[in-house]
PDB file of C-alpha atoms in Angstrom:
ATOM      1  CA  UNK S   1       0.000   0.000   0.000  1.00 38.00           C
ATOM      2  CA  UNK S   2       3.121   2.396   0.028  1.00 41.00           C
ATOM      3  CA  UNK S   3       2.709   3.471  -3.392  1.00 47.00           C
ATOM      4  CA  UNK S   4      -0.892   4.705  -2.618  1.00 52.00           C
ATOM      5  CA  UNK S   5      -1.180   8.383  -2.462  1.00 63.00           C
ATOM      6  CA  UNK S   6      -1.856  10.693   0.355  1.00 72.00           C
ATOM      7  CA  UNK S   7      -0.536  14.068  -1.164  1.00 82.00           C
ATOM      8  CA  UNK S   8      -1.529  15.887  -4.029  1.00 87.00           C
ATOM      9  CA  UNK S   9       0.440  18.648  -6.055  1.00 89.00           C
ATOM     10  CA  UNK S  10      -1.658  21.952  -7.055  1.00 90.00           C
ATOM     11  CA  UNK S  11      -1.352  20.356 -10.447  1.00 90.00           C
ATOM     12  CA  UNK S  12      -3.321  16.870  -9.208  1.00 89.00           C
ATOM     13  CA  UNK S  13      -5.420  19.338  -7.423  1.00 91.00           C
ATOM     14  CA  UNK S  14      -6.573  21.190 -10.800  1.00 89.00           C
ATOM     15  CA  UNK S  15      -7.028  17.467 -12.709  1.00 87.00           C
ATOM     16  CA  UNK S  16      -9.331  16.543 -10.054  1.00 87.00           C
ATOM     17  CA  UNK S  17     -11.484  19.314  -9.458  1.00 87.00           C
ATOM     18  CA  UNK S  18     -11.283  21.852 -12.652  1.00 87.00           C
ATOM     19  CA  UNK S  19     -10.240  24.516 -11.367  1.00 90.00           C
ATOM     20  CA  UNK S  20      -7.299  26.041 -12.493  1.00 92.00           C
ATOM     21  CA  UNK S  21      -4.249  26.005 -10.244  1.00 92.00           C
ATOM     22  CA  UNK S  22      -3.863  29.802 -10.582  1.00 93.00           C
ATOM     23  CA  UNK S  23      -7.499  30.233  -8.956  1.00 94.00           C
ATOM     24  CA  UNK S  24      -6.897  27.937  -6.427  1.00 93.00           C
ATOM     25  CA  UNK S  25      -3.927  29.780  -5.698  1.00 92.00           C
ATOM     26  CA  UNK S  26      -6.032  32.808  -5.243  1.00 93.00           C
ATOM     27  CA  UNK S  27      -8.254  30.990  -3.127  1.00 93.00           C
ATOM     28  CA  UNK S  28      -5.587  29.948  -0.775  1.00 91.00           C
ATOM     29  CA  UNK S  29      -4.046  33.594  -0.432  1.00 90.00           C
ATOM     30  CA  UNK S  30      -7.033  35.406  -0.255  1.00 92.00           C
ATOM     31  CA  UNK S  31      -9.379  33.492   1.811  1.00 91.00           C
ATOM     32  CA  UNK S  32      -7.160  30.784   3.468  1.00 90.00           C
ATOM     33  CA  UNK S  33      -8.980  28.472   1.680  1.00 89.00           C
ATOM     34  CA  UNK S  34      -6.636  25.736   1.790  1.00 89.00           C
ATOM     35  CA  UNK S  35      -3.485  24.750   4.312  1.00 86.00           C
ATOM     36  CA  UNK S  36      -0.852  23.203   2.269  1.00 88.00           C
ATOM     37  CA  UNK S  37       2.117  21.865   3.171  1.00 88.00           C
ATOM     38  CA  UNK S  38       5.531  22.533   1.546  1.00 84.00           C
ATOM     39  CA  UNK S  39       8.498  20.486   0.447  1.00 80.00           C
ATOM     40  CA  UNK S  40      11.600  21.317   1.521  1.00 81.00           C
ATOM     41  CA  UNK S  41      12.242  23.123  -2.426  1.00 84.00           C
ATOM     42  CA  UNK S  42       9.143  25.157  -1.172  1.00 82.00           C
ATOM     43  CA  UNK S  43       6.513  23.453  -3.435  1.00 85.00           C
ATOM     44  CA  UNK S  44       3.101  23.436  -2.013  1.00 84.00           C
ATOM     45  CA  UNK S  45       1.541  19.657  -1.465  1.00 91.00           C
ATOM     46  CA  UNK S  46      -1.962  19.064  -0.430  1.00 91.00           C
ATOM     47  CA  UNK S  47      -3.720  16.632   2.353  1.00 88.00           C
ATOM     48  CA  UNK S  48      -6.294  14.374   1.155  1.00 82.00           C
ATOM     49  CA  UNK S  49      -8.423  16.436   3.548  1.00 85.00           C
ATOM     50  CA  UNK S  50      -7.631  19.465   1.235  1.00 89.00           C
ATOM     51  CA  UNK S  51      -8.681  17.843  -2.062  1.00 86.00           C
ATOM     52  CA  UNK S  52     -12.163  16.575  -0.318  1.00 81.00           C
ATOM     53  CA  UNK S  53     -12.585  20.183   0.776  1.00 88.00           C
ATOM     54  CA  UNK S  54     -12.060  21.824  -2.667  1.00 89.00           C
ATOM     55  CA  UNK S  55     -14.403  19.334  -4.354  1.00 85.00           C
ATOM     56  CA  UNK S  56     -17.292  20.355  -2.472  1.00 84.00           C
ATOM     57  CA  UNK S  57     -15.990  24.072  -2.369  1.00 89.00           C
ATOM     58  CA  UNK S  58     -16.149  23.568  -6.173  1.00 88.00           C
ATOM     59  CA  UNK S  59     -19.385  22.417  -6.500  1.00 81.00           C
ATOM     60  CA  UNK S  60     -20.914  24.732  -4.096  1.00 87.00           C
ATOM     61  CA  UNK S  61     -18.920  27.318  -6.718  1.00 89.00           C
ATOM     62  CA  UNK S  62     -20.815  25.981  -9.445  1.00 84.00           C
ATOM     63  CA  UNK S  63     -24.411  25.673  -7.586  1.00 82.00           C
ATOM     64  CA  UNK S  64     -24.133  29.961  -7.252  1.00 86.00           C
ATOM     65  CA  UNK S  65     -22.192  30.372  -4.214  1.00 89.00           C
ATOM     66  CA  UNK S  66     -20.104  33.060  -3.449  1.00 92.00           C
ATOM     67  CA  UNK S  67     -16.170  31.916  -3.092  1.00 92.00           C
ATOM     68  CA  UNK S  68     -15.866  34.732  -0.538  1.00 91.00           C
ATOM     69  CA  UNK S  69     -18.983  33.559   1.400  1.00 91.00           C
ATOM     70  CA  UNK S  70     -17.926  29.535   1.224  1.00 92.00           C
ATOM     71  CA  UNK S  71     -14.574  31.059   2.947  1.00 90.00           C
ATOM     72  CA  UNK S  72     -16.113  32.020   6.378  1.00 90.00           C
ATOM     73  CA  UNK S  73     -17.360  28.235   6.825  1.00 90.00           C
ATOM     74  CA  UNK S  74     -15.634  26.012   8.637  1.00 88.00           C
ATOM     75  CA  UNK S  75     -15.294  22.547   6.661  1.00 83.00           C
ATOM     76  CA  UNK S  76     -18.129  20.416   8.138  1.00 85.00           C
ATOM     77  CA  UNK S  77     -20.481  23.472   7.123  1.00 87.00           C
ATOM     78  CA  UNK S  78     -18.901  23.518   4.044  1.00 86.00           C
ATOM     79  CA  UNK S  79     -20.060  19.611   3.590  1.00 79.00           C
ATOM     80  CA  UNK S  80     -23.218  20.329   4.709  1.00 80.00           C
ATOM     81  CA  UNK S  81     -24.182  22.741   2.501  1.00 81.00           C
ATOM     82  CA  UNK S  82     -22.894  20.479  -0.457  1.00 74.00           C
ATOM     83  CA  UNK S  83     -25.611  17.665   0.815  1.00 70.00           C
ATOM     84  CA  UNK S  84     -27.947  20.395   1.321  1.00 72.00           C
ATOM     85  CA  UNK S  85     -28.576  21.938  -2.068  1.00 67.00           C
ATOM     86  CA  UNK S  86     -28.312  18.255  -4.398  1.00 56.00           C
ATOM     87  CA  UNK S  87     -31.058  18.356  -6.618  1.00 52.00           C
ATOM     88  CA  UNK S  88     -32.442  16.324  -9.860  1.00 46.00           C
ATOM     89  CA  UNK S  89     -29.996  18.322 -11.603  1.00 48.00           C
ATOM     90  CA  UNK S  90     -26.694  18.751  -9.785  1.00 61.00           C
ATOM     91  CA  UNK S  91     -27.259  14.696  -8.897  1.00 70.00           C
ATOM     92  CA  UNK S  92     -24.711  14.022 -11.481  1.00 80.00           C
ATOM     93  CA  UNK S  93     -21.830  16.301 -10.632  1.00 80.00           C
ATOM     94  CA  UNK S  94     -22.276  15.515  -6.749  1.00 82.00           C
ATOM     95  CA  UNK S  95     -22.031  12.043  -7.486  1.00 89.00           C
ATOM     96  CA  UNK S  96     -18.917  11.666  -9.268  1.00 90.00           C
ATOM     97  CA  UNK S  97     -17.292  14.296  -7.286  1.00 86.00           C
ATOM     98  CA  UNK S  98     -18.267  11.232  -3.848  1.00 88.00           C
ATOM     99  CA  UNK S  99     -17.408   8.607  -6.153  1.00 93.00           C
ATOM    100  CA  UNK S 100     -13.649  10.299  -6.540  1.00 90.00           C
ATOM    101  CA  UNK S 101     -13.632  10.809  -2.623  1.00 87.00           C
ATOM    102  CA  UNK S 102     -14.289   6.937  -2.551  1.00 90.00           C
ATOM    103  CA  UNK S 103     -11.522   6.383  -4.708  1.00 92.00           C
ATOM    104  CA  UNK S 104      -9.621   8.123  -3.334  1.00 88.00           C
ATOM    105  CA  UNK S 105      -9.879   7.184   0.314  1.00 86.00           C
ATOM    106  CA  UNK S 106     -10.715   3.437  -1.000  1.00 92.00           C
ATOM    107  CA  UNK S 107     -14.141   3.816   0.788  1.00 92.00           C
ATOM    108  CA  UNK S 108     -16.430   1.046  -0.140  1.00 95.00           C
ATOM    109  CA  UNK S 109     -19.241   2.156   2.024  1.00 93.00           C
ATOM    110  CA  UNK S 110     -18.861   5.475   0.219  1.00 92.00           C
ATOM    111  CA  UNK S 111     -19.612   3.956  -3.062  1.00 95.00           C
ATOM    112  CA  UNK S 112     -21.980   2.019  -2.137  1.00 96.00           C
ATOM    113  CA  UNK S 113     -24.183   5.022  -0.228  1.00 94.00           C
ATOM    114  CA  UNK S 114     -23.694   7.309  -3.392  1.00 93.00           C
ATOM    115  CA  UNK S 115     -24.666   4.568  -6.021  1.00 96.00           C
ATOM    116  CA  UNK S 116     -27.399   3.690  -3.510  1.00 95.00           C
ATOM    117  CA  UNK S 117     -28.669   7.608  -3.786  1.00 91.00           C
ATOM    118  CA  UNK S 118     -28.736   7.791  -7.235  1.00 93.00           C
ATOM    119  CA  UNK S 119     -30.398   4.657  -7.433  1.00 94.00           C
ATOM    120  CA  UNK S 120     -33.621   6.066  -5.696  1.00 92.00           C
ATOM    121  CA  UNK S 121     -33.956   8.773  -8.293  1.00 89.00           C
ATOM    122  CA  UNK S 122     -32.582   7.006 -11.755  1.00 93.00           C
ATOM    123  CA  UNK S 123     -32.713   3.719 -13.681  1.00 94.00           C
ATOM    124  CA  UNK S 124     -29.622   1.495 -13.506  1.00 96.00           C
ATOM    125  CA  UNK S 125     -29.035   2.840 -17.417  1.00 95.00           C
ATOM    126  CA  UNK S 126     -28.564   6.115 -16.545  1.00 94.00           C
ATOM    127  CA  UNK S 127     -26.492   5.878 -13.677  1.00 95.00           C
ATOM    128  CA  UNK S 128     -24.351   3.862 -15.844  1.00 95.00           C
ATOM    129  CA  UNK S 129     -24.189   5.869 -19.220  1.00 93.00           C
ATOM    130  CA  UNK S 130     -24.743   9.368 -17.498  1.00 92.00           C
ATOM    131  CA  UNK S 131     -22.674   8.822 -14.386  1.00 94.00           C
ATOM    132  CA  UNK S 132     -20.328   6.113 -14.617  1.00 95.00           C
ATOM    133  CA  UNK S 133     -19.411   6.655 -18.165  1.00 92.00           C
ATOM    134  CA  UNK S 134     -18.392  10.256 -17.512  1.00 90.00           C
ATOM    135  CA  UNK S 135     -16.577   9.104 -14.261  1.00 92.00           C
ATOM    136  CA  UNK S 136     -14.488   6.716 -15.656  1.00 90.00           C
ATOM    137  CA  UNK S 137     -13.818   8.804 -18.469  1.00 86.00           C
ATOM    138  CA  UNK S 138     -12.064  10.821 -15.577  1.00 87.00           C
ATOM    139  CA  UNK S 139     -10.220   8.091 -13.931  1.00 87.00           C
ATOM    140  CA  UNK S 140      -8.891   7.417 -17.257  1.00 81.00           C
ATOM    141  CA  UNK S 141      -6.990  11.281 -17.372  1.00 78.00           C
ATOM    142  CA  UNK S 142      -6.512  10.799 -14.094  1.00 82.00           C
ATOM    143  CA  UNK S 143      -4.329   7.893 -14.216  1.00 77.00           C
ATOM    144  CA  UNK S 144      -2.489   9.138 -17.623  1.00 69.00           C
ATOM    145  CA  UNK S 145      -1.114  12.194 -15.613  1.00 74.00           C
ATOM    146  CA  UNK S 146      -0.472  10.347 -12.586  1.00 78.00           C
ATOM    147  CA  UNK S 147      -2.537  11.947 -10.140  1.00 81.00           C
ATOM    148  CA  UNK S 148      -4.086   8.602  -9.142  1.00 83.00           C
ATOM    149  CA  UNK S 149      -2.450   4.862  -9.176  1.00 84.00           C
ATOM    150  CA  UNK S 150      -3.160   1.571 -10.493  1.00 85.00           C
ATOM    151  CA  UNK S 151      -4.480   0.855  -7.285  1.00 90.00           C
ATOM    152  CA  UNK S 152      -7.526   3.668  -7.335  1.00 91.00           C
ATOM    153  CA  UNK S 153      -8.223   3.265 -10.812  1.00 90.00           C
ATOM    154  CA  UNK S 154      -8.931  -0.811  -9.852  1.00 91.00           C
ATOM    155  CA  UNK S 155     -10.532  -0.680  -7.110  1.00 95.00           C
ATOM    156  CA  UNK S 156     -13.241   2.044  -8.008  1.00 95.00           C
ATOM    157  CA  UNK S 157     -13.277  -0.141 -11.392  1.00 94.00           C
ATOM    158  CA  UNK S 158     -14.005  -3.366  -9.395  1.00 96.00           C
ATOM    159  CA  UNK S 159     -17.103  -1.715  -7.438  1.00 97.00           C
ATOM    160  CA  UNK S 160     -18.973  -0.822 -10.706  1.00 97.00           C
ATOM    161  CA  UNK S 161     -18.310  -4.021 -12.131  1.00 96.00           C
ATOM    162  CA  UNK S 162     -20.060  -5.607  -9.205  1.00 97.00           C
ATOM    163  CA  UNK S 163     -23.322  -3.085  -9.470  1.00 97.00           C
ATOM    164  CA  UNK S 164     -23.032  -3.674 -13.345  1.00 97.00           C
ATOM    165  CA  UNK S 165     -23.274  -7.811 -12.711  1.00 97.00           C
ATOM    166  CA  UNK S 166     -25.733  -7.604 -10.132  1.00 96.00           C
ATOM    167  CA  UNK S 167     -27.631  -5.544 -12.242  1.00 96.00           C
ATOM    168  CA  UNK S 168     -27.225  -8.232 -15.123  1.00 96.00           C
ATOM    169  CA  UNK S 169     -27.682 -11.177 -12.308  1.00 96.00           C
ATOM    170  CA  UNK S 170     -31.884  -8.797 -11.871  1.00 95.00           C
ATOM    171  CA  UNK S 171     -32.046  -9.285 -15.717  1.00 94.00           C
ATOM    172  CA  UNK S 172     -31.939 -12.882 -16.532  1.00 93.00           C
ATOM    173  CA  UNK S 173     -34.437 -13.280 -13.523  1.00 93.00           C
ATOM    174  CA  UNK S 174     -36.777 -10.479 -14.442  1.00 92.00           C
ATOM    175  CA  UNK S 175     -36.899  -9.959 -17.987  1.00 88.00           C
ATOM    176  CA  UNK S 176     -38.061 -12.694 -20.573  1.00 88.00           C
ATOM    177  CA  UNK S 177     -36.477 -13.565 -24.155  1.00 88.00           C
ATOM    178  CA  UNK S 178     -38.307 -12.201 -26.581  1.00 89.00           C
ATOM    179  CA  UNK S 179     -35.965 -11.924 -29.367  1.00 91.00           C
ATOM    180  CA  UNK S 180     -34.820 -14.661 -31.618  1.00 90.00           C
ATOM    181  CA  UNK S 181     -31.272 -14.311 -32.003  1.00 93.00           C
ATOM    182  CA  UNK S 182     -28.796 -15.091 -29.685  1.00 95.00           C
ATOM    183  CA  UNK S 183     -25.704 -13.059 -29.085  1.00 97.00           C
ATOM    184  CA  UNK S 184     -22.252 -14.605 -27.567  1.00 97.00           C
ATOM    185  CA  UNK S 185     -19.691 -12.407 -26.046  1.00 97.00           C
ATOM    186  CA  UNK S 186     -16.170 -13.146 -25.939  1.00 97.00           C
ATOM    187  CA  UNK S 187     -13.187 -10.554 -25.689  1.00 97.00           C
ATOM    188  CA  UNK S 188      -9.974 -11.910 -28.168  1.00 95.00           C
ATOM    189  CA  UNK S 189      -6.921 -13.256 -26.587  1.00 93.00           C
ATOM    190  CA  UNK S 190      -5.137 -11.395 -24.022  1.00 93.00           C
ATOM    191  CA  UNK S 191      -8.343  -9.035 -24.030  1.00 92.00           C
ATOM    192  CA  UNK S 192      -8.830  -8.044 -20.691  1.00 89.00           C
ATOM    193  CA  UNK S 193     -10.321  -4.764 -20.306  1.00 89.00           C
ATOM    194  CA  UNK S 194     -14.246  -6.296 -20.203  1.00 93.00           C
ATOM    195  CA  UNK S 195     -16.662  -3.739 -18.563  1.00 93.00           C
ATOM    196  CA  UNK S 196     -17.819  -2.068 -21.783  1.00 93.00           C
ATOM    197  CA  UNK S 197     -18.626  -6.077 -23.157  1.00 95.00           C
ATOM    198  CA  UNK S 198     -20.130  -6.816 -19.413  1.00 96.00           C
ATOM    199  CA  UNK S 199     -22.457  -3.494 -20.268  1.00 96.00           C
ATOM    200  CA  UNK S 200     -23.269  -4.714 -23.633  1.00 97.00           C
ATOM    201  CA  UNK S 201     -24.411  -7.990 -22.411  1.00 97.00           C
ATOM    202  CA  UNK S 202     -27.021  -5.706 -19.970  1.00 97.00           C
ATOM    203  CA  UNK S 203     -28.273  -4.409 -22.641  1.00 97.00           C
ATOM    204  CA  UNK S 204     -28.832  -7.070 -24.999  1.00 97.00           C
ATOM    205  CA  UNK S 205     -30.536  -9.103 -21.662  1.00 96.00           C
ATOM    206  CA  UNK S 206     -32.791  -5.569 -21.458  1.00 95.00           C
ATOM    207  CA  UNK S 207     -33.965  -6.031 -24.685  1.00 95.00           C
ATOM    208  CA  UNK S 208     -34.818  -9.440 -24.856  1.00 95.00           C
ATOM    209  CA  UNK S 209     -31.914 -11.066 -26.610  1.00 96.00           C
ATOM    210  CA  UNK S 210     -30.399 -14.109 -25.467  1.00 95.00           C
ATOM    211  CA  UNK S 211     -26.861 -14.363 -24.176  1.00 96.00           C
ATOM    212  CA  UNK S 212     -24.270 -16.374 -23.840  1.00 96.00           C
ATOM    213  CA  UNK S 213     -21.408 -14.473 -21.844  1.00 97.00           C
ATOM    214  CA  UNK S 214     -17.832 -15.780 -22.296  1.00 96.00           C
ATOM    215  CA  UNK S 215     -16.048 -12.775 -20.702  1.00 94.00           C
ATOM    216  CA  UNK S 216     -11.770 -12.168 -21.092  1.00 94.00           C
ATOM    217  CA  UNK S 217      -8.871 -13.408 -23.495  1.00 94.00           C
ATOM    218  CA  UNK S 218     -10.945 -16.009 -25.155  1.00 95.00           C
ATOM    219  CA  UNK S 219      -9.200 -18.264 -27.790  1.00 93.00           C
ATOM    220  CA  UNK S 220     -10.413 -18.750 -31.142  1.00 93.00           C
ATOM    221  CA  UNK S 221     -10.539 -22.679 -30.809  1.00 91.00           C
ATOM    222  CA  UNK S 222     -12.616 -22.510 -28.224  1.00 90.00           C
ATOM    223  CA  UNK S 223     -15.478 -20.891 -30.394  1.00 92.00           C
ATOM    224  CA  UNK S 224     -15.465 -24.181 -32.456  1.00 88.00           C
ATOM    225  CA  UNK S 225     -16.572 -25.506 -29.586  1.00 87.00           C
ATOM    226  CA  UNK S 226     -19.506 -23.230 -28.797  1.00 91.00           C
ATOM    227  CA  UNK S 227     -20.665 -23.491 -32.141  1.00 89.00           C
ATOM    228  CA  UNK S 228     -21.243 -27.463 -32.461  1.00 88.00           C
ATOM    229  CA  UNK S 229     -23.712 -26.930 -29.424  1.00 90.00           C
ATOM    230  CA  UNK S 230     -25.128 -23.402 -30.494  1.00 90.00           C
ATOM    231  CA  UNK S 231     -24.899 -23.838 -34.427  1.00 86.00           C
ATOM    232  CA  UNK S 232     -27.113 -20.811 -34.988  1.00 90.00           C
ATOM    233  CA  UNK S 233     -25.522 -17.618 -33.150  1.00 94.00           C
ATOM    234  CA  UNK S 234     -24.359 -14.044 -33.666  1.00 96.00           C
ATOM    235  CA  UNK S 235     -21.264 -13.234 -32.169  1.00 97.00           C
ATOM    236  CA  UNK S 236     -20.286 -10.287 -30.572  1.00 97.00           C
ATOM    237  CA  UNK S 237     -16.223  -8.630 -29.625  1.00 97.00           C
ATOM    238  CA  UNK S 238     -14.886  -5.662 -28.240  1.00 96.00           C
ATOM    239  CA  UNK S 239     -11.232  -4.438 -29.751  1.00 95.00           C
ATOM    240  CA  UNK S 240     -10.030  -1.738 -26.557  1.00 91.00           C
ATOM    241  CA  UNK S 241      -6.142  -3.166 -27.232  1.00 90.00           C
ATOM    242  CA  UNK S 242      -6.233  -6.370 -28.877  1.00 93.00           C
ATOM    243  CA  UNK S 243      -5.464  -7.160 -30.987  1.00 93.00           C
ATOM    244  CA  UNK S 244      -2.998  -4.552 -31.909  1.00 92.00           C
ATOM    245  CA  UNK S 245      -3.940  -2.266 -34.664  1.00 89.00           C
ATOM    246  CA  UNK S 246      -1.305  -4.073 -37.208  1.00 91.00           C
ATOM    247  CA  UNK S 247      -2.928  -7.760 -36.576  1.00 93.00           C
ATOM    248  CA  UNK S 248      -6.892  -6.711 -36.232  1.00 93.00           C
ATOM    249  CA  UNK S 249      -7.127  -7.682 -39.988  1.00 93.00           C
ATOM    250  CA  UNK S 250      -5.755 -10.996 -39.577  1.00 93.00           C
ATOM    251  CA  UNK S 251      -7.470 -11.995 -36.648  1.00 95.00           C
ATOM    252  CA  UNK S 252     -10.763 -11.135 -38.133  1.00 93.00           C
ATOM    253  CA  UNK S 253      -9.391 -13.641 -41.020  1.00 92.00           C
ATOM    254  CA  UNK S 254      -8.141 -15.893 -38.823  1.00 93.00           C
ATOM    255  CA  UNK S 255     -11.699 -15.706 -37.040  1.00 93.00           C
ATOM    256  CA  UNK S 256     -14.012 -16.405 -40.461  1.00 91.00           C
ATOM    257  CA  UNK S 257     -11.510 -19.348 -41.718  1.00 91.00           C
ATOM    258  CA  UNK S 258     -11.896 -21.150 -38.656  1.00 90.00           C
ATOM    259  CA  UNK S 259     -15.571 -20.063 -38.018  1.00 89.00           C
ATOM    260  CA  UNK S 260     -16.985 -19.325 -40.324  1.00 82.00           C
ATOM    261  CA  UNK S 261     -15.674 -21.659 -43.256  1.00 75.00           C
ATOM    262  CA  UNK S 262     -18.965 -23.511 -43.328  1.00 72.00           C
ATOM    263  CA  UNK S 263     -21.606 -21.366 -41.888  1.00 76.00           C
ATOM    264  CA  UNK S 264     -22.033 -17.500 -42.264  1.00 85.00           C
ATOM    265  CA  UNK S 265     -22.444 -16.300 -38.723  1.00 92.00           C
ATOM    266  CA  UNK S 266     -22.607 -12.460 -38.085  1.00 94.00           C
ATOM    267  CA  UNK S 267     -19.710 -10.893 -36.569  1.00 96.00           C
ATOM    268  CA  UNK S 268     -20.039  -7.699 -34.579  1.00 97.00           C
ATOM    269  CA  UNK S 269     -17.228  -5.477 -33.616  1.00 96.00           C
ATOM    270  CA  UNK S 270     -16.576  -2.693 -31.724  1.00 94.00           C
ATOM    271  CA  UNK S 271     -13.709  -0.384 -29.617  1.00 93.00           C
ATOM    272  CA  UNK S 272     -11.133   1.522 -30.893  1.00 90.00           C
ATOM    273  CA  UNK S 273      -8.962  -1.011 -32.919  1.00 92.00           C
ATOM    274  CA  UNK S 274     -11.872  -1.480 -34.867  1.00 93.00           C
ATOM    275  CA  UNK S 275     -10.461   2.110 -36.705  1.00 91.00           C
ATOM    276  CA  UNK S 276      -7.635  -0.261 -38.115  1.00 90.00           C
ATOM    277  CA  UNK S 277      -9.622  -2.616 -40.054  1.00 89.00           C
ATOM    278  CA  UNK S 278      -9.063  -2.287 -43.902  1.00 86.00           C
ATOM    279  CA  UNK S 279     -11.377  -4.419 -45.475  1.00 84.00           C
ATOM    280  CA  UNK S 280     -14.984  -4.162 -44.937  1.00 87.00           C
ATOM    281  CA  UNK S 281     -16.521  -6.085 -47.622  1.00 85.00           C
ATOM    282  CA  UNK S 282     -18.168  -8.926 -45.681  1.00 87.00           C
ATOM    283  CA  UNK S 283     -21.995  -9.087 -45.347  1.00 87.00           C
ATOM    284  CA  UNK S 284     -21.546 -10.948 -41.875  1.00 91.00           C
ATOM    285  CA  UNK S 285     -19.286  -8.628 -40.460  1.00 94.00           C
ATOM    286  CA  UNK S 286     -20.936  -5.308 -38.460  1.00 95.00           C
ATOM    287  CA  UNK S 287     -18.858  -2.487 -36.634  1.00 95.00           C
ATOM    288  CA  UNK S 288     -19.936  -0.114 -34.281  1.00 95.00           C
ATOM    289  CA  UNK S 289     -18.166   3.207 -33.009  1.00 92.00           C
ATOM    290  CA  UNK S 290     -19.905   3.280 -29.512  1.00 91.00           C
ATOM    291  CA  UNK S 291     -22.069   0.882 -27.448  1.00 93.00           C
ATOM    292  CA  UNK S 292     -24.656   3.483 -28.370  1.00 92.00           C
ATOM    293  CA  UNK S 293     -25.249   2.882 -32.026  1.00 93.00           C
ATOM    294  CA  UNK S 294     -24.957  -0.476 -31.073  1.00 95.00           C
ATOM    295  CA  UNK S 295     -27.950  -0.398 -28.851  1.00 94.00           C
ATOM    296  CA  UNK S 296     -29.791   1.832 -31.166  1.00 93.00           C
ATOM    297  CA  UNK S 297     -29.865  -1.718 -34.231  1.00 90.00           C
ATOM    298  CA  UNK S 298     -31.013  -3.874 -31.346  1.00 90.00           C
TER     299      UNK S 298
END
């Protein structure tokens, strides 16, 4: 757990919160704002307890408060008012800004209590597309300029996986096929980045498809399998890194020669590798640029 962090640079500080670091700066000399510490070069370094203060500081910013008033409360008040003024509205922003505190903090109950909140006022969907989608979108810049570690970015990653297969789990016990066709949904080989496939699968159960989930780093041979019990499917892949952008071609080539050599299945595609495929002649094959105009052929 050493390589967890517990201090933030002004720089983490503006990732996290956007706000620029010269405002916060402001903010700190005018009102006193914020009680960093400083290295022994003299470079300022913030407490966790700092970076939970300017999030709500922020939004209370953003909600029409005066940055002069929010400086004469003391930091409980501060939270207060934050809980106090959530609406339909702000839901969104309030929420990811307590989902990044239990990230941060690796606060289960946190995450739990927030999702829990939002879950009173919006459908499983939108939490996921309007909230989770934007959040992880975050983590994402987040961990790219270093301002969070492996560590956050898997844990927070692990919760919503668990909401998103419980959520699935409510599904296949509530919600009857309807549809004839019947999707299977593998990741290729050494494909392990799975919670926009897991999300797919949700949606296909939500609209009456049949599934058959086969989840990370799935080998071609193994399809060959699948298909001399389930003759008659559609299959379904997401490209995030694999395969790499110079073999994408070939493994689509690889997959109809040793699929698709006697039957013609469908093949749908999507992620970003998909950008690298040259040839899209084939009347079985179907790409998507987003999980959205995905759902919208279903």
């Amino acid at each position: 757990m050493n390589n967890i962090k517990q201090n933030f640079s002004i720089k983490d500080l503006e990732n996290l919160c956007g706000v620029k670091a010269h405002t916060i700066r402001i903010w700190e000399k005018r009102y006193n704002l914020l009680t960093p510490e400083r290295t022994e070069t003299n470079i300022r370094t913030y407490s966790l307890t700092n970076l939970q203060k300017l999030l709500n500081v922020t939004y209370l910013v953003n909600s029409g408060y005066k940055i002069s008033r929010i400086s004469k409360l003391q930091k409980n008040e501060i939270d207060e008012y934050a809980r106090r003024i959530v609406t339909e509205n702000s839901t969104k922003s309030q929420a990811i800004n307590a989902f990044k505190i239990a990230m941060l903090n690796f606060d289960v109950a946190l995450f739990h209590s927030t999702f829990n909140e939002l879950k009173e006022k919006r459908t499983f969907k939108s939490i996921f597309n309007e909230v989770f989608i934007p959040f992880l979108t975050e983590i994402g810049f987040l961990w790219q300029t270093g301002t969070i570690t492996p560590s956050h970015e898997h844990f927070i990653t692990h919760l919503i996986k668990q909401k998103l297969t419980l959520s699935i789990e409510q599904l296949q016990h509530s919600v009857a096929t309807t549809k004839k066709r019947t999707f299977v949904l593998f990741l290729p080989q050494n494909e392990i980045h799975d919670l926009g496939i897991l999300y797919v699968n949700y949606e296909l159960l939500s609209h009456g498809y049949k599934t058959i989930y086969l989840g990370a780093s799935i080998p071609l041979e193994d399809l060959k399998h699948l298909i001399t019990i389930h003759p008659d499917v559609t299959f379904l892949s997401y490209f995030t890194v694999q395969p790499e952008k110079d073999a994408v071609q070939s493994y689509i080539e690889q997959f109809d020669t040793m699929i698709n050599s006697e039957k013609q299945l469908e093949f749908w595609m999507l992620g970003k590798q998909i950008q690298h495929i040259t040839n899209r002649e084939s009347k079985t094959h179907r790409y998507f640029e987003s999980i959205e105009a995905l759902v919208k052929q279903l």
